[in-house]
mmCIF file with all atom_site columns, N, CA and C in Angstrom:
data_model
loop_
_atom_site.group_PDB
_atom_site.id
_atom_site.type_symbol
_atom_site.label_atom_id
_atom_site.label_alt_id
_atom_site.label_comp_id
_atom_site.label_asym_id
_atom_site.label_entity_id
_atom_site.label_seq_id
_atom_site.pdbx_PDB_ins_code
_atom_site.Cartn_x
_atom_site.Cartn_y
_atom_site.Cartn_z
_atom_site.occupancy
_atom_site.B_iso_or_equiv
_atom_site.pdbx_formal_charge
_atom_site.auth_seq_id
_atom_site.auth_comp_id
_atom_site.auth_asym_id
_atom_site.auth_atom_id
_atom_site.pdbx_PDB_model_num
ATOM 1   N N  . MET A 1 1  ? -250.635 -202.973 19.931 1.00 42.00 ? 1  MET A N  1
ATOM 2   C CA . MET A 1 1  ? -251.694 -202.590 21.001 1.00 42.00 ? 1  MET A CA 1
ATOM 3   C C  . MET A 1 1  ? -252.902 -201.933 20.357 1.00 42.00 ? 1  MET A C  1
ATOM 4   N N  . ASP A 1 2  ? -254.048 -202.188 20.849 1.00 47.00 ? 2  ASP A N  1
ATOM 5   C CA . ASP A 1 2  ? -255.277 -201.761 20.350 1.00 47.00 ? 2  ASP A CA 1
ATOM 6   C C  . ASP A 1 2  ? -255.533 -200.333 21.001 1.00 47.00 ? 2  ASP A C  1
ATOM 7   N N  . GLY A 1 3  ? -255.643 -199.294 20.156 1.00 48.00 ? 3  GLY A N  1
ATOM 8   C CA . GLY A 1 3  ? -255.763 -197.909 20.719 1.00 48.00 ? 3  GLY A CA 1
ATOM 9   C C  . GLY A 1 3  ? -257.222 -197.667 21.300 1.00 48.00 ? 3  GLY A C  1
ATOM 10  N N  . GLY A 1 4  ? -258.172 -198.540 20.895 1.00 52.00 ? 4  GLY A N  1
ATOM 11  C CA . GLY A 1 4  ? -259.570 -198.297 21.293 1.00 52.00 ? 4  GLY A CA 1
ATOM 12  C C  . GLY A 1 4  ? -259.716 -198.342 22.878 1.00 52.00 ? 4  GLY A C  1
ATOM 13  N N  . GLY A 1 5  ? -259.285 -199.287 23.471 1.00 59.00 ? 5  GLY A N  1
ATOM 14  C CA . GLY A 1 5  ? -259.359 -199.474 24.933 1.00 59.00 ? 5  GLY A CA 1
ATOM 15  C C  . GLY A 1 5  ? -258.584 -198.310 25.644 1.00 59.00 ? 5  GLY A C  1
ATOM 16  N N  . ASN A 1 6  ? -257.502 -197.992 25.010 1.00 72.00 ? 6  ASN A N  1
ATOM 17  C CA . ASN A 1 6  ? -256.715 -196.854 25.633 1.00 72.00 ? 6  ASN A CA 1
ATOM 18  C C  . ASN A 1 6  ? -257.505 -195.569 25.587 1.00 72.00 ? 6  ASN A C  1
ATOM 19  N N  . SER A 1 7  ? -258.226 -195.326 24.583 1.00 90.00 ? 7  SER A N  1
ATOM 20  C CA . SER A 1 7  ? -258.878 -193.998 24.529 1.00 90.00 ? 7  SER A CA 1
ATOM 21  C C  . SER A 1 7  ? -259.964 -193.913 25.577 1.00 90.00 ? 7  SER A C  1
ATOM 22  N N  . VAL A 1 8  ? -260.624 -195.097 25.906 1.00 93.00 ? 8  VAL A N  1
ATOM 23  C CA . VAL A 1 8  ? -261.673 -194.966 27.015 1.00 93.00 ? 8  VAL A CA 1
ATOM 24  C C  . VAL A 1 8  ? -260.982 -194.787 28.337 1.00 93.00 ? 8  VAL A C  1
ATOM 25  N N  . LYS A 1 9  ? -259.887 -195.450 28.510 1.00 94.00 ? 9  LYS A N  1
ATOM 26  C CA . LYS A 1 9  ? -259.049 -195.231 29.786 1.00 94.00 ? 9  LYS A CA 1
ATOM 27  C C  . LYS A 1 9  ? -258.714 -193.727 29.843 1.00 94.00 ? 9  LYS A C  1
ATOM 28  N N  . GLU A 1 10 ? -258.269 -193.202 28.757 1.00 95.00 ? 10 GLU A N  1
ATOM 29  C CA . GLU A 1 10 ? -257.836 -191.762 28.778 1.00 95.00 ? 10 GLU A CA 1
ATOM 30  C C  . GLU A 1 10 ? -259.025 -190.912 29.084 1.00 95.00 ? 10 GLU A C  1
ATOM 31  N N  . LYS A 1 11 ? -260.217 -191.258 28.486 1.00 96.00 ? 11 LYS A N  1
ATOM 32  C CA . LYS A 1 11 ? -261.405 -190.412 28.779 1.00 96.00 ? 11 LYS A CA 1
ATOM 33  C C  . LYS A 1 11 ? -261.864 -190.510 30.264 1.00 96.00 ? 11 LYS A C  1
ATOM 34  N N  . ILE A 1 12 ? -261.710 -191.651 30.835 1.00 96.00 ? 12 ILE A N  1
ATOM 35  C CA . ILE A 1 12 ? -262.070 -191.824 32.242 1.00 96.00 ? 12 ILE A CA 1
ATOM 36  C C  . ILE A 1 12 ? -261.121 -190.947 33.061 1.00 96.00 ? 12 ILE A C  1
ATOM 37  N N  . ILE A 1 13 ? -259.822 -190.999 32.827 1.00 97.00 ? 13 ILE A N  1
ATOM 38  C CA . ILE A 1 13 ? -258.856 -190.214 33.525 1.00 97.00 ? 13 ILE A CA 1
ATOM 39  C C  . ILE A 1 13 ? -259.063 -188.717 33.267 1.00 97.00 ? 13 ILE A C  1
ATOM 40  N N  . ASP A 1 14 ? -259.515 -188.322 32.013 1.00 97.00 ? 14 ASP A N  1
ATOM 41  C CA . ASP A 1 14 ? -259.707 -186.918 31.756 1.00 97.00 ? 14 ASP A CA 1
ATOM 42  C C  . ASP A 1 14 ? -260.963 -186.457 32.515 1.00 97.00 ? 14 ASP A C  1
ATOM 43  N N  . ILE A 1 15 ? -261.969 -187.255 32.586 1.00 97.00 ? 15 ILE A N  1
ATOM 44  C CA . ILE A 1 15 ? -263.193 -186.859 33.310 1.00 97.00 ? 15 ILE A CA 1
ATOM 45  C C  . ILE A 1 15 ? -262.846 -186.738 34.800 1.00 97.00 ? 15 ILE A C  1
ATOM 46  N N  . ILE A 1 16 ? -262.149 -187.632 35.410 1.00 98.00 ? 16 ILE A N  1
ATOM 47  C CA . ILE A 1 16 ? -261.732 -187.536 36.816 1.00 98.00 ? 16 ILE A CA 1
ATOM 48  C C  . ILE A 1 16 ? -260.962 -186.281 37.054 1.00 98.00 ? 16 ILE A C  1
ATOM 49  N N  . THR A 1 17 ? -259.997 -186.031 36.167 1.00 98.00 ? 17 THR A N  1
ATOM 50  C CA . THR A 1 17 ? -259.150 -184.828 36.226 1.00 98.00 ? 17 THR A CA 1
ATOM 51  C C  . THR A 1 17 ? -259.976 -183.601 36.251 1.00 98.00 ? 17 THR A C  1
ATOM 52  N N  . GLU A 1 18 ? -260.912 -183.546 35.277 1.00 98.00 ? 18 GLU A N  1
ATOM 53  C CA . GLU A 1 18 ? -261.798 -182.444 35.050 1.00 98.00 ? 18 GLU A CA 1
ATOM 54  C C  . GLU A 1 18 ? -262.665 -182.124 36.331 1.00 98.00 ? 18 GLU A C  1
ATOM 55  N N  . ILE A 1 19 ? -263.228 -183.164 36.831 1.00 98.00 ? 19 ILE A N  1
ATOM 56  C CA . ILE A 1 19 ? -264.121 -183.018 37.989 1.00 98.00 ? 19 ILE A CA 1
ATOM 57  C C  . ILE A 1 19 ? -263.301 -182.545 39.210 1.00 98.00 ? 19 ILE A C  1
ATOM 58  N N  . LEU A 1 20 ? -262.206 -183.155 39.453 1.00 98.00 ? 20 LEU A N  1
ATOM 59  C CA . LEU A 1 20 ? -261.366 -182.806 40.585 1.00 98.00 ? 20 LEU A CA 1
ATOM 60  C C  . LEU A 1 20 ? -260.647 -181.408 40.450 1.00 98.00 ? 20 LEU A C  1
ATOM 61  N N  . GLN A 1 21 ? -260.639 -180.951 39.160 1.00 98.00 ? 21 GLN A N  1
ATOM 62  C CA . GLN A 1 21 ? -260.045 -179.676 38.900 1.00 98.00 ? 21 GLN A CA 1
ATOM 63  C C  . GLN A 1 21 ? -258.488 -179.676 39.352 1.00 98.00 ? 21 GLN A C  1
ATOM 64  N N  . VAL A 1 22 ? -257.877 -180.765 38.986 1.00 98.00 ? 22 VAL A N  1
ATOM 65  C CA . VAL A 1 22 ? -256.411 -180.859 39.280 1.00 98.00 ? 22 VAL A CA 1
ATOM 66  C C  . VAL A 1 22 ? -255.679 -180.802 37.972 1.00 98.00 ? 22 VAL A C  1
ATOM 67  N N  . PRO A 1 23 ? -254.372 -180.394 37.966 1.00 98.00 ? 23 PRO A N  1
ATOM 68  C CA . PRO A 1 23 ? -253.582 -180.339 36.762 1.00 98.00 ? 23 PRO A CA 1
ATOM 69  C C  . PRO A 1 23 ? -253.616 -181.639 36.011 1.00 98.00 ? 23 PRO A C  1
ATOM 70  N N  . GLU A 1 24 ? -253.541 -181.450 34.666 1.00 96.00 ? 24 GLU A N  1
ATOM 71  C CA . GLU A 1 24 ? -253.429 -182.672 33.766 1.00 96.00 ? 24 GLU A CA 1
ATOM 72  C C  . GLU A 1 24 ? -252.180 -183.455 34.237 1.00 96.00 ? 24 GLU A C  1
ATOM 73  N N  . GLY A 1 25 ? -252.326 -184.757 34.226 1.00 97.00 ? 25 GLY A N  1
ATOM 74  C CA . GLY A 1 25 ? -251.198 -185.596 34.580 1.00 97.00 ? 25 GLY A CA 1
ATOM 75  C C  . GLY A 1 25 ? -251.161 -185.982 36.101 1.00 97.00 ? 25 GLY A C  1
ATOM 76  N N  . THR A 1 26 ? -252.066 -185.257 36.926 1.00 97.00 ? 26 THR A N  1
ATOM 77  C CA . THR A 1 26 ? -252.158 -185.578 38.304 1.00 97.00 ? 26 THR A CA 1
ATOM 78  C C  . THR A 1 26 ? -252.772 -186.909 38.548 1.00 97.00 ? 26 THR A C  1
ATOM 79  N N  . VAL A 1 27 ? -253.841 -187.195 37.713 1.00 98.00 ? 27 VAL A N  1
ATOM 80  C CA . VAL A 1 27 ? -254.581 -188.480 37.886 1.00 98.00 ? 27 VAL A CA 1
ATOM 81  C C  . VAL A 1 27 ? -254.020 -189.516 36.896 1.00 98.00 ? 27 VAL A C  1
ATOM 82  N N  . THR A 1 28 ? -253.584 -190.662 37.404 1.00 97.00 ? 28 THR A N  1
ATOM 83  C CA . THR A 1 28 ? -253.101 -191.714 36.623 1.00 97.00 ? 28 THR A CA 1
ATOM 84  C C  . THR A 1 28 ? -253.883 -193.064 36.952 1.00 97.00 ? 28 THR A C  1
ATOM 85  N N  . GLU A 1 29 ? -253.528 -194.169 36.273 1.00 96.00 ? 29 GLU A N  1
ATOM 86  C CA . GLU A 1 29 ? -254.255 -195.383 36.570 1.00 96.00 ? 29 GLU A CA 1
ATOM 87  C C  . GLU A 1 29 ? -254.130 -195.856 37.986 1.00 96.00 ? 29 GLU A C  1
ATOM 88  N N  . SER A 1 30 ? -252.975 -195.414 38.619 1.00 97.00 ? 30 SER A N  1
ATOM 89  C CA . SER A 1 30 ? -252.679 -195.837 39.989 1.00 97.00 ? 30 SER A CA 1
ATOM 90  C C  . SER A 1 30 ? -253.095 -194.881 41.076 1.00 97.00 ? 30 SER A C  1
ATOM 91  N N  . THR A 1 31 ? -253.693 -193.772 40.645 1.00 98.00 ? 31 THR A N  1
ATOM 92  C CA . THR A 1 31 ? -254.201 -192.783 41.710 1.00 98.00 ? 31 THR A CA 1
ATOM 93  C C  . THR A 1 31 ? -255.305 -193.327 42.538 1.00 98.00 ? 31 THR A C  1
ATOM 94  N N  . ARG A 1 32 ? -255.168 -193.191 43.837 1.00 97.00 ? 32 ARG A N  1
ATOM 95  C CA . ARG A 1 32 ? -256.191 -193.641 44.759 1.00 97.00 ? 32 ARG A CA 1
ATOM 96  C C  . ARG A 1 32 ? -256.928 -192.426 45.370 1.00 97.00 ? 32 ARG A C  1
ATOM 97  N N  . ILE A 1 33 ? -258.093 -192.640 45.834 1.00 97.00 ? 33 ILE A N  1
ATOM 98  C CA . ILE A 1 33 ? -258.902 -191.536 46.332 1.00 97.00 ? 33 ILE A CA 1
ATOM 99  C C  . ILE A 1 33 ? -258.219 -190.821 47.453 1.00 97.00 ? 33 ILE A C  1
ATOM 100 N N  . GLU A 1 34 ? -257.506 -191.499 48.333 1.00 96.00 ? 34 GLU A N  1
ATOM 101 C CA . GLU A 1 34 ? -256.848 -190.850 49.418 1.00 96.00 ? 34 GLU A CA 1
ATOM 102 C C  . GLU A 1 34 ? -255.606 -190.033 48.990 1.00 96.00 ? 34 GLU A C  1
ATOM 103 N N  . ASP A 1 35 ? -255.260 -190.215 47.729 1.00 97.00 ? 35 ASP A N  1
ATOM 104 C CA . ASP A 1 35 ? -253.992 -189.524 47.218 1.00 97.00 ? 35 ASP A CA 1
ATOM 105 C C  . ASP A 1 35 ? -254.362 -188.035 47.007 1.00 97.00 ? 35 ASP A C  1
ATOM 106 N N  . LEU A 1 36 ? -255.591 -187.719 46.774 1.00 98.00 ? 36 LEU A N  1
ATOM 107 C CA . LEU A 1 36 ? -256.055 -186.338 46.346 1.00 98.00 ? 36 LEU A CA 1
ATOM 108 C C  . LEU A 1 36 ? -257.098 -185.818 47.269 1.00 98.00 ? 36 LEU A C  1
ATOM 109 N N  . GLU A 1 37 ? -256.851 -184.727 47.973 1.00 97.00 ? 37 GLU A N  1
ATOM 110 C CA . GLU A 1 37 ? -257.766 -184.160 48.898 1.00 97.00 ? 37 GLU A CA 1
ATOM 111 C C  . GLU A 1 37 ? -259.103 -183.693 48.225 1.00 97.00 ? 37 GLU A C  1
ATOM 112 N N  . GLU A 1 38 ? -258.962 -183.382 46.851 1.00 98.00 ? 38 GLU A N  1
ATOM 113 C CA . GLU A 1 38 ? -260.057 -182.972 46.089 1.00 98.00 ? 38 GLU A CA 1
ATOM 114 C C  . GLU A 1 38 ? -261.056 -184.084 45.851 1.00 98.00 ? 38 GLU A C  1
ATOM 115 N N  . TRP A 1 39 ? -260.625 -185.327 46.038 1.00 97.00 ? 39 TRP A N  1
ATOM 116 C CA . TRP A 1 39 ? -261.483 -186.493 45.727 1.00 97.00 ? 39 TRP A CA 1
ATOM 117 C C  . TRP A 1 39 ? -262.285 -186.876 46.932 1.00 97.00 ? 39 TRP A C  1
ATOM 118 N N  . ASP A 1 40 ? -263.387 -186.158 47.163 1.00 96.00 ? 40 ASP A N  1
ATOM 119 C CA . ASP A 1 40 ? -264.256 -186.398 48.282 1.00 96.00 ? 40 ASP A CA 1
ATOM 120 C C  . ASP A 1 40 ? -265.507 -187.202 47.813 1.00 96.00 ? 40 ASP A C  1
ATOM 121 N N  . SER A 1 41 ? -266.471 -187.365 48.734 1.00 93.00 ? 41 SER A N  1
ATOM 122 C CA . SER A 1 41 ? -267.633 -188.148 48.433 1.00 93.00 ? 41 SER A CA 1
ATOM 123 C C  . SER A 1 41 ? -268.465 -187.447 47.283 1.00 93.00 ? 41 SER A C  1
ATOM 124 N N  . LEU A 1 42 ? -268.555 -186.161 47.343 1.00 95.00 ? 42 LEU A N  1
ATOM 125 C CA . LEU A 1 42 ? -269.233 -185.400 46.310 1.00 95.00 ? 42 LEU A CA 1
ATOM 126 C C  . LEU A 1 42 ? -268.557 -185.566 44.939 1.00 95.00 ? 42 LEU A C  1
ATOM 127 N N  . ALA A 1 43 ? -267.245 -185.435 44.881 1.00 96.00 ? 43 ALA A N  1
ATOM 128 C CA . ALA A 1 43 ? -266.539 -185.676 43.676 1.00 96.00 ? 43 ALA A CA 1
ATOM 129 C C  . ALA A 1 43 ? -266.813 -187.060 43.111 1.00 96.00 ? 43 ALA A C  1
ATOM 130 N N  . GLN A 1 44 ? -266.810 -188.021 43.996 1.00 95.00 ? 44 GLN A N  1
ATOM 131 C CA . GLN A 1 44 ? -267.069 -189.446 43.603 1.00 95.00 ? 44 GLN A CA 1
ATOM 132 C C  . GLN A 1 44 ? -268.387 -189.574 42.877 1.00 95.00 ? 44 GLN A C  1
ATOM 133 N N  . VAL A 1 45 ? -269.468 -188.909 43.434 1.00 94.00 ? 45 VAL A N  1
ATOM 134 C CA . VAL A 1 45 ? -270.758 -188.937 42.871 1.00 94.00 ? 45 VAL A CA 1
ATOM 135 C C  . VAL A 1 45 ? -270.783 -188.219 41.462 1.00 94.00 ? 45 VAL A C  1
ATOM 136 N N  . LEU A 1 46 ? -270.091 -187.108 41.386 1.00 96.00 ? 46 LEU A N  1
ATOM 137 C CA . LEU A 1 46 ? -270.056 -186.411 40.146 1.00 96.00 ? 46 LEU A CA 1
ATOM 138 C C  . LEU A 1 46 ? -269.240 -187.178 39.090 1.00 96.00 ? 46 LEU A C  1
ATOM 139 N N  . ILE A 1 47 ? -268.188 -187.861 39.436 1.00 96.00 ? 47 ILE A N  1
ATOM 140 C CA . ILE A 1 47 ? -267.380 -188.745 38.544 1.00 96.00 ? 47 ILE A CA 1
ATOM 141 C C  . ILE A 1 47 ? -268.279 -189.796 37.972 1.00 96.00 ? 47 ILE A C  1
ATOM 142 N N  . ILE A 1 48 ? -269.004 -190.510 38.852 1.00 95.00 ? 48 ILE A N  1
ATOM 143 C CA . ILE A 1 48 ? -269.860 -191.590 38.438 1.00 95.00 ? 48 ILE A CA 1
ATOM 144 C C  . ILE A 1 48 ? -270.978 -191.125 37.522 1.00 95.00 ? 48 ILE A C  1
ATOM 145 N N  . GLY A 1 49 ? -271.501 -189.882 37.860 1.00 96.00 ? 49 GLY A N  1
ATOM 146 C CA . GLY A 1 49 ? -272.545 -189.376 36.918 1.00 96.00 ? 49 GLY A CA 1
ATOM 147 C C  . GLY A 1 49 ? -272.009 -189.001 35.591 1.00 96.00 ? 49 GLY A C  1
ATOM 148 N N  . GLU A 1 50 ? -270.881 -188.456 35.485 1.00 97.00 ? 50 GLU A N  1
ATOM 149 C CA . GLU A 1 50 ? -270.233 -188.114 34.195 1.00 97.00 ? 50 GLU A CA 1
ATOM 150 C C  . GLU A 1 50 ? -269.830 -189.338 33.426 1.00 97.00 ? 50 GLU A C  1
ATOM 151 N N  . LEU A 1 51 ? -269.356 -190.416 34.101 1.00 95.00 ? 51 LEU A N  1
ATOM 152 C CA . LEU A 1 51 ? -269.049 -191.614 33.411 1.00 95.00 ? 51 LEU A CA 1
ATOM 153 C C  . LEU A 1 51 ? -270.254 -192.265 32.766 1.00 95.00 ? 51 LEU A C  1
ATOM 154 N N  . GLU A 1 52 ? -271.341 -192.121 33.519 1.00 95.00 ? 52 GLU A N  1
ATOM 155 C CA . GLU A 1 52 ? -272.591 -192.674 32.974 1.00 95.00 ? 52 GLU A CA 1
ATOM 156 C C  . GLU A 1 52 ? -273.064 -191.847 31.780 1.00 95.00 ? 52 GLU A C  1
ATOM 157 N N  . SER A 1 53 ? -273.120 -190.559 31.922 1.00 97.00 ? 53 SER A N  1
ATOM 158 C CA . SER A 1 53 ? -273.701 -189.701 30.873 1.00 97.00 ? 53 SER A CA 1
ATOM 159 C C  . SER A 1 53 ? -272.806 -189.580 29.667 1.00 97.00 ? 53 SER A C  1
ATOM 160 N N  . ARG A 1 54 ? -271.450 -189.603 29.834 1.00 96.00 ? 54 ARG A N  1
ATOM 161 C CA . ARG A 1 54 ? -270.622 -189.435 28.664 1.00 96.00 ? 54 ARG A CA 1
ATOM 162 C C  . ARG A 1 54 ? -270.197 -190.760 28.036 1.00 96.00 ? 54 ARG A C  1
ATOM 163 N N  . LEU A 1 55 ? -269.962 -191.831 28.862 1.00 95.00 ? 55 LEU A N  1
ATOM 164 C CA . LEU A 1 55 ? -269.482 -193.022 28.381 1.00 95.00 ? 55 LEU A CA 1
ATOM 165 C C  . LEU A 1 55 ? -270.395 -194.207 28.481 1.00 95.00 ? 55 LEU A C  1
ATOM 166 N N  . GLY A 1 56 ? -271.555 -194.020 29.120 1.00 95.00 ? 56 GLY A N  1
ATOM 167 C CA . GLY A 1 56 ? -272.419 -195.123 29.346 1.00 95.00 ? 56 GLY A CA 1
ATOM 168 C C  . GLY A 1 56 ? -271.982 -196.178 30.275 1.00 95.00 ? 56 GLY A C  1
ATOM 169 N N  . ILE A 1 57 ? -271.089 -195.824 31.176 1.00 93.00 ? 57 ILE A N  1
ATOM 170 C CA . ILE A 1 57 ? -270.570 -196.744 32.198 1.00 93.00 ? 57 ILE A CA 1
ATOM 171 C C  . ILE A 1 57 ? -271.440 -196.606 33.438 1.00 93.00 ? 57 ILE A C  1
ATOM 172 N N  . VAL A 1 58 ? -272.210 -197.600 33.774 1.00 93.00 ? 58 VAL A N  1
ATOM 173 C CA . VAL A 1 58 ? -273.131 -197.556 34.918 1.00 93.00 ? 58 VAL A CA 1
ATOM 174 C C  . VAL A 1 58 ? -272.491 -198.257 36.115 1.00 93.00 ? 58 VAL A C  1
ATOM 175 N N  . ILE A 1 59 ? -272.413 -197.478 37.174 1.00 92.00 ? 59 ILE A N  1
ATOM 176 C CA . ILE A 1 59 ? -271.788 -198.068 38.429 1.00 92.00 ? 59 ILE A CA 1
ATOM 177 C C  . ILE A 1 59 ? -272.854 -197.968 39.536 1.00 92.00 ? 59 ILE A C  1
ATOM 178 N N  . PRO A 1 60 ? -273.362 -199.125 40.044 1.00 90.00 ? 60 PRO A N  1
ATOM 179 C CA . PRO A 1 60 ? -274.334 -199.076 41.066 1.00 90.00 ? 60 PRO A CA 1
ATOM 180 C C  . PRO A 1 60 ? -273.785 -198.462 42.362 1.00 90.00 ? 60 PRO A C  1
ATOM 181 N N  . LEU A 1 61 ? -274.632 -197.778 43.098 1.00 83.00 ? 61 LEU A N  1
ATOM 182 C CA . LEU A 1 61 ? -274.200 -197.053 44.339 1.00 83.00 ? 61 LEU A CA 1
ATOM 183 C C  . LEU A 1 61 ? -273.416 -197.912 45.287 1.00 83.00 ? 61 LEU A C  1
ATOM 184 N N  . GLU A 1 62 ? -273.874 -199.147 45.454 1.00 88.00 ? 62 GLU A N  1
ATOM 185 C CA . GLU A 1 62 ? -273.254 -199.990 46.482 1.00 88.00 ? 62 GLU A CA 1
ATOM 186 C C  . GLU A 1 62 ? -271.767 -200.305 46.001 1.00 88.00 ? 62 GLU A C  1
ATOM 187 N N  . ASP A 1 63 ? -271.615 -200.423 44.670 1.00 91.00 ? 63 ASP A N  1
ATOM 188 C CA . ASP A 1 63 ? -270.223 -200.629 44.147 1.00 91.00 ? 63 ASP A CA 1
ATOM 189 C C  . ASP A 1 63 ? -269.409 -199.344 44.278 1.00 91.00 ? 63 ASP A C  1
ATOM 190 N N  . ALA A 1 64 ? -270.024 -198.208 44.084 1.00 88.00 ? 64 ALA A N  1
ATOM 191 C CA . ALA A 1 64 ? -269.309 -196.920 44.086 1.00 88.00 ? 64 ALA A CA 1
ATOM 192 C C  . ALA A 1 64 ? -268.707 -196.767 45.520 1.00 88.00 ? 64 ALA A C  1
ATOM 193 N N  . GLU A 1 65 ? -269.368 -197.134 46.533 1.00 86.00 ? 65 GLU A N  1
ATOM 194 C CA . GLU A 1 65 ? -268.910 -196.975 47.883 1.00 86.00 ? 65 GLU A CA 1
ATOM 195 C C  . GLU A 1 65 ? -267.614 -197.719 48.166 1.00 86.00 ? 65 GLU A C  1
ATOM 196 N N  . GLU A 1 66 ? -267.451 -198.860 47.363 1.00 91.00 ? 66 GLU A N  1
ATOM 197 C CA . GLU A 1 66 ? -266.281 -199.700 47.568 1.00 91.00 ? 66 GLU A CA 1
ATOM 198 C C  . GLU A 1 66 ? -265.087 -199.331 46.658 1.00 91.00 ? 66 GLU A C  1
ATOM 199 N N  . MET A 1 67 ? -265.309 -198.426 45.744 1.00 94.00 ? 67 MET A N  1
ATOM 200 C CA . MET A 1 67 ? -264.268 -198.021 44.790 1.00 94.00 ? 67 MET A CA 1
ATOM 201 C C  . MET A 1 67 ? -263.254 -197.156 45.534 1.00 94.00 ? 67 MET A C  1
ATOM 202 N N  . THR A 1 68 ? -261.960 -197.511 45.349 1.00 95.00 ? 68 THR A N  1
ATOM 203 C CA . THR A 1 68 ? -260.854 -196.770 46.048 1.00 95.00 ? 68 THR A CA 1
ATOM 204 C C  . THR A 1 68 ? -259.963 -195.942 45.148 1.00 95.00 ? 68 THR A C  1
ATOM 205 N N  . GLY A 1 69 ? -260.200 -196.027 43.838 1.00 96.00 ? 69 GLY A N  1
ATOM 206 C CA . GLY A 1 69 ? -259.233 -195.268 43.005 1.00 96.00 ? 69 GLY A CA 1
ATOM 207 C C  . GLY A 1 69 ? -259.573 -195.482 41.548 1.00 96.00 ? 69 GLY A C  1
ATOM 208 N N  . VAL A 1 70 ? -258.717 -194.882 40.715 1.00 97.00 ? 70 VAL A N  1
ATOM 209 C CA . VAL A 1 70 ? -258.866 -194.947 39.227 1.00 97.00 ? 70 VAL A CA 1
ATOM 210 C C  . VAL A 1 70 ? -258.980 -196.405 38.736 1.00 97.00 ? 70 VAL A C  1
ATOM 211 N N  . ALA A 1 71 ? -258.108 -197.272 39.307 1.00 96.00 ? 71 ALA A N  1
ATOM 212 C CA . ALA A 1 71 ? -258.036 -198.603 38.796 1.00 96.00 ? 71 ALA A CA 1
ATOM 213 C C  . ALA A 1 71 ? -259.439 -199.335 38.937 1.00 96.00 ? 71 ALA A C  1
ATOM 214 N N  . ASP A 1 72 ? -260.147 -198.971 39.948 1.00 94.00 ? 72 ASP A N  1
ATOM 215 C CA . ASP A 1 72 ? -261.527 -199.552 40.142 1.00 94.00 ? 72 ASP A CA 1
ATOM 216 C C  . ASP A 1 72 ? -262.457 -199.123 39.020 1.00 94.00 ? 72 ASP A C  1
ATOM 217 N N  . PHE A 1 73 ? -262.333 -197.870 38.606 1.00 93.00 ? 73 PHE A N  1
ATOM 218 C CA . PHE A 1 73 ? -263.149 -197.414 37.498 1.00 93.00 ? 73 PHE A CA 1
ATOM 219 C C  . PHE A 1 73 ? -262.736 -198.097 36.179 1.00 93.00 ? 73 PHE A C  1
ATOM 220 N N  . LEU A 1 74 ? -261.430 -198.197 35.929 1.00 93.00 ? 74 LEU A N  1
ATOM 221 C CA . LEU A 1 74 ? -260.973 -198.905 34.765 1.00 93.00 ? 74 LEU A CA 1
ATOM 222 C C  . LEU A 1 74 ? -261.332 -200.315 34.684 1.00 93.00 ? 74 LEU A C  1
ATOM 223 N N  . ALA A 1 75 ? -261.405 -200.964 35.821 1.00 91.00 ? 75 ALA A N  1
ATOM 224 C CA . ALA A 1 75 ? -261.828 -202.363 35.882 1.00 91.00 ? 75 ALA A CA 1
ATOM 225 C C  . ALA A 1 75 ? -263.214 -202.566 35.371 1.00 91.00 ? 75 ALA A C  1
ATOM 226 N N  . ARG A 1 76 ? -264.042 -201.515 35.341 1.00 84.00 ? 76 ARG A N  1
ATOM 227 C CA . ARG A 1 76 ? -265.379 -201.631 34.814 1.00 84.00 ? 76 ARG A CA 1
ATOM 228 C C  . ARG A 1 76 ? -265.546 -201.671 33.263 1.00 84.00 ? 76 ARG A C  1
ATOM 229 N N  . LEU A 1 77 ? -264.406 -201.507 32.605 1.00 80.00 ? 77 LEU A N  1
ATOM 230 C CA . LEU A 1 77 ? -264.440 -201.476 31.161 1.00 80.00 ? 77 LEU A CA 1
ATOM 231 C C  . LEU A 1 77 ? -264.708 -202.866 30.596 1.00 80.00 ? 77 LEU A C  1
#
């Protein structure tokens, strides 16, 4: 297995965990927005901003509105 792709996945999960301020391990690849009360529309905007500034992942606003969980962010890789 190539560790490179993994580390970006881990970084995305770490960023989401950090912004939501939930315990490490709470956010996984299968976590959906409705699973966590902390994941509201403001958190969504903050997550997208951090992904862009830290990782260079650009997510257009209209796409962001359709994203339902971590898997949608990982699909952008």
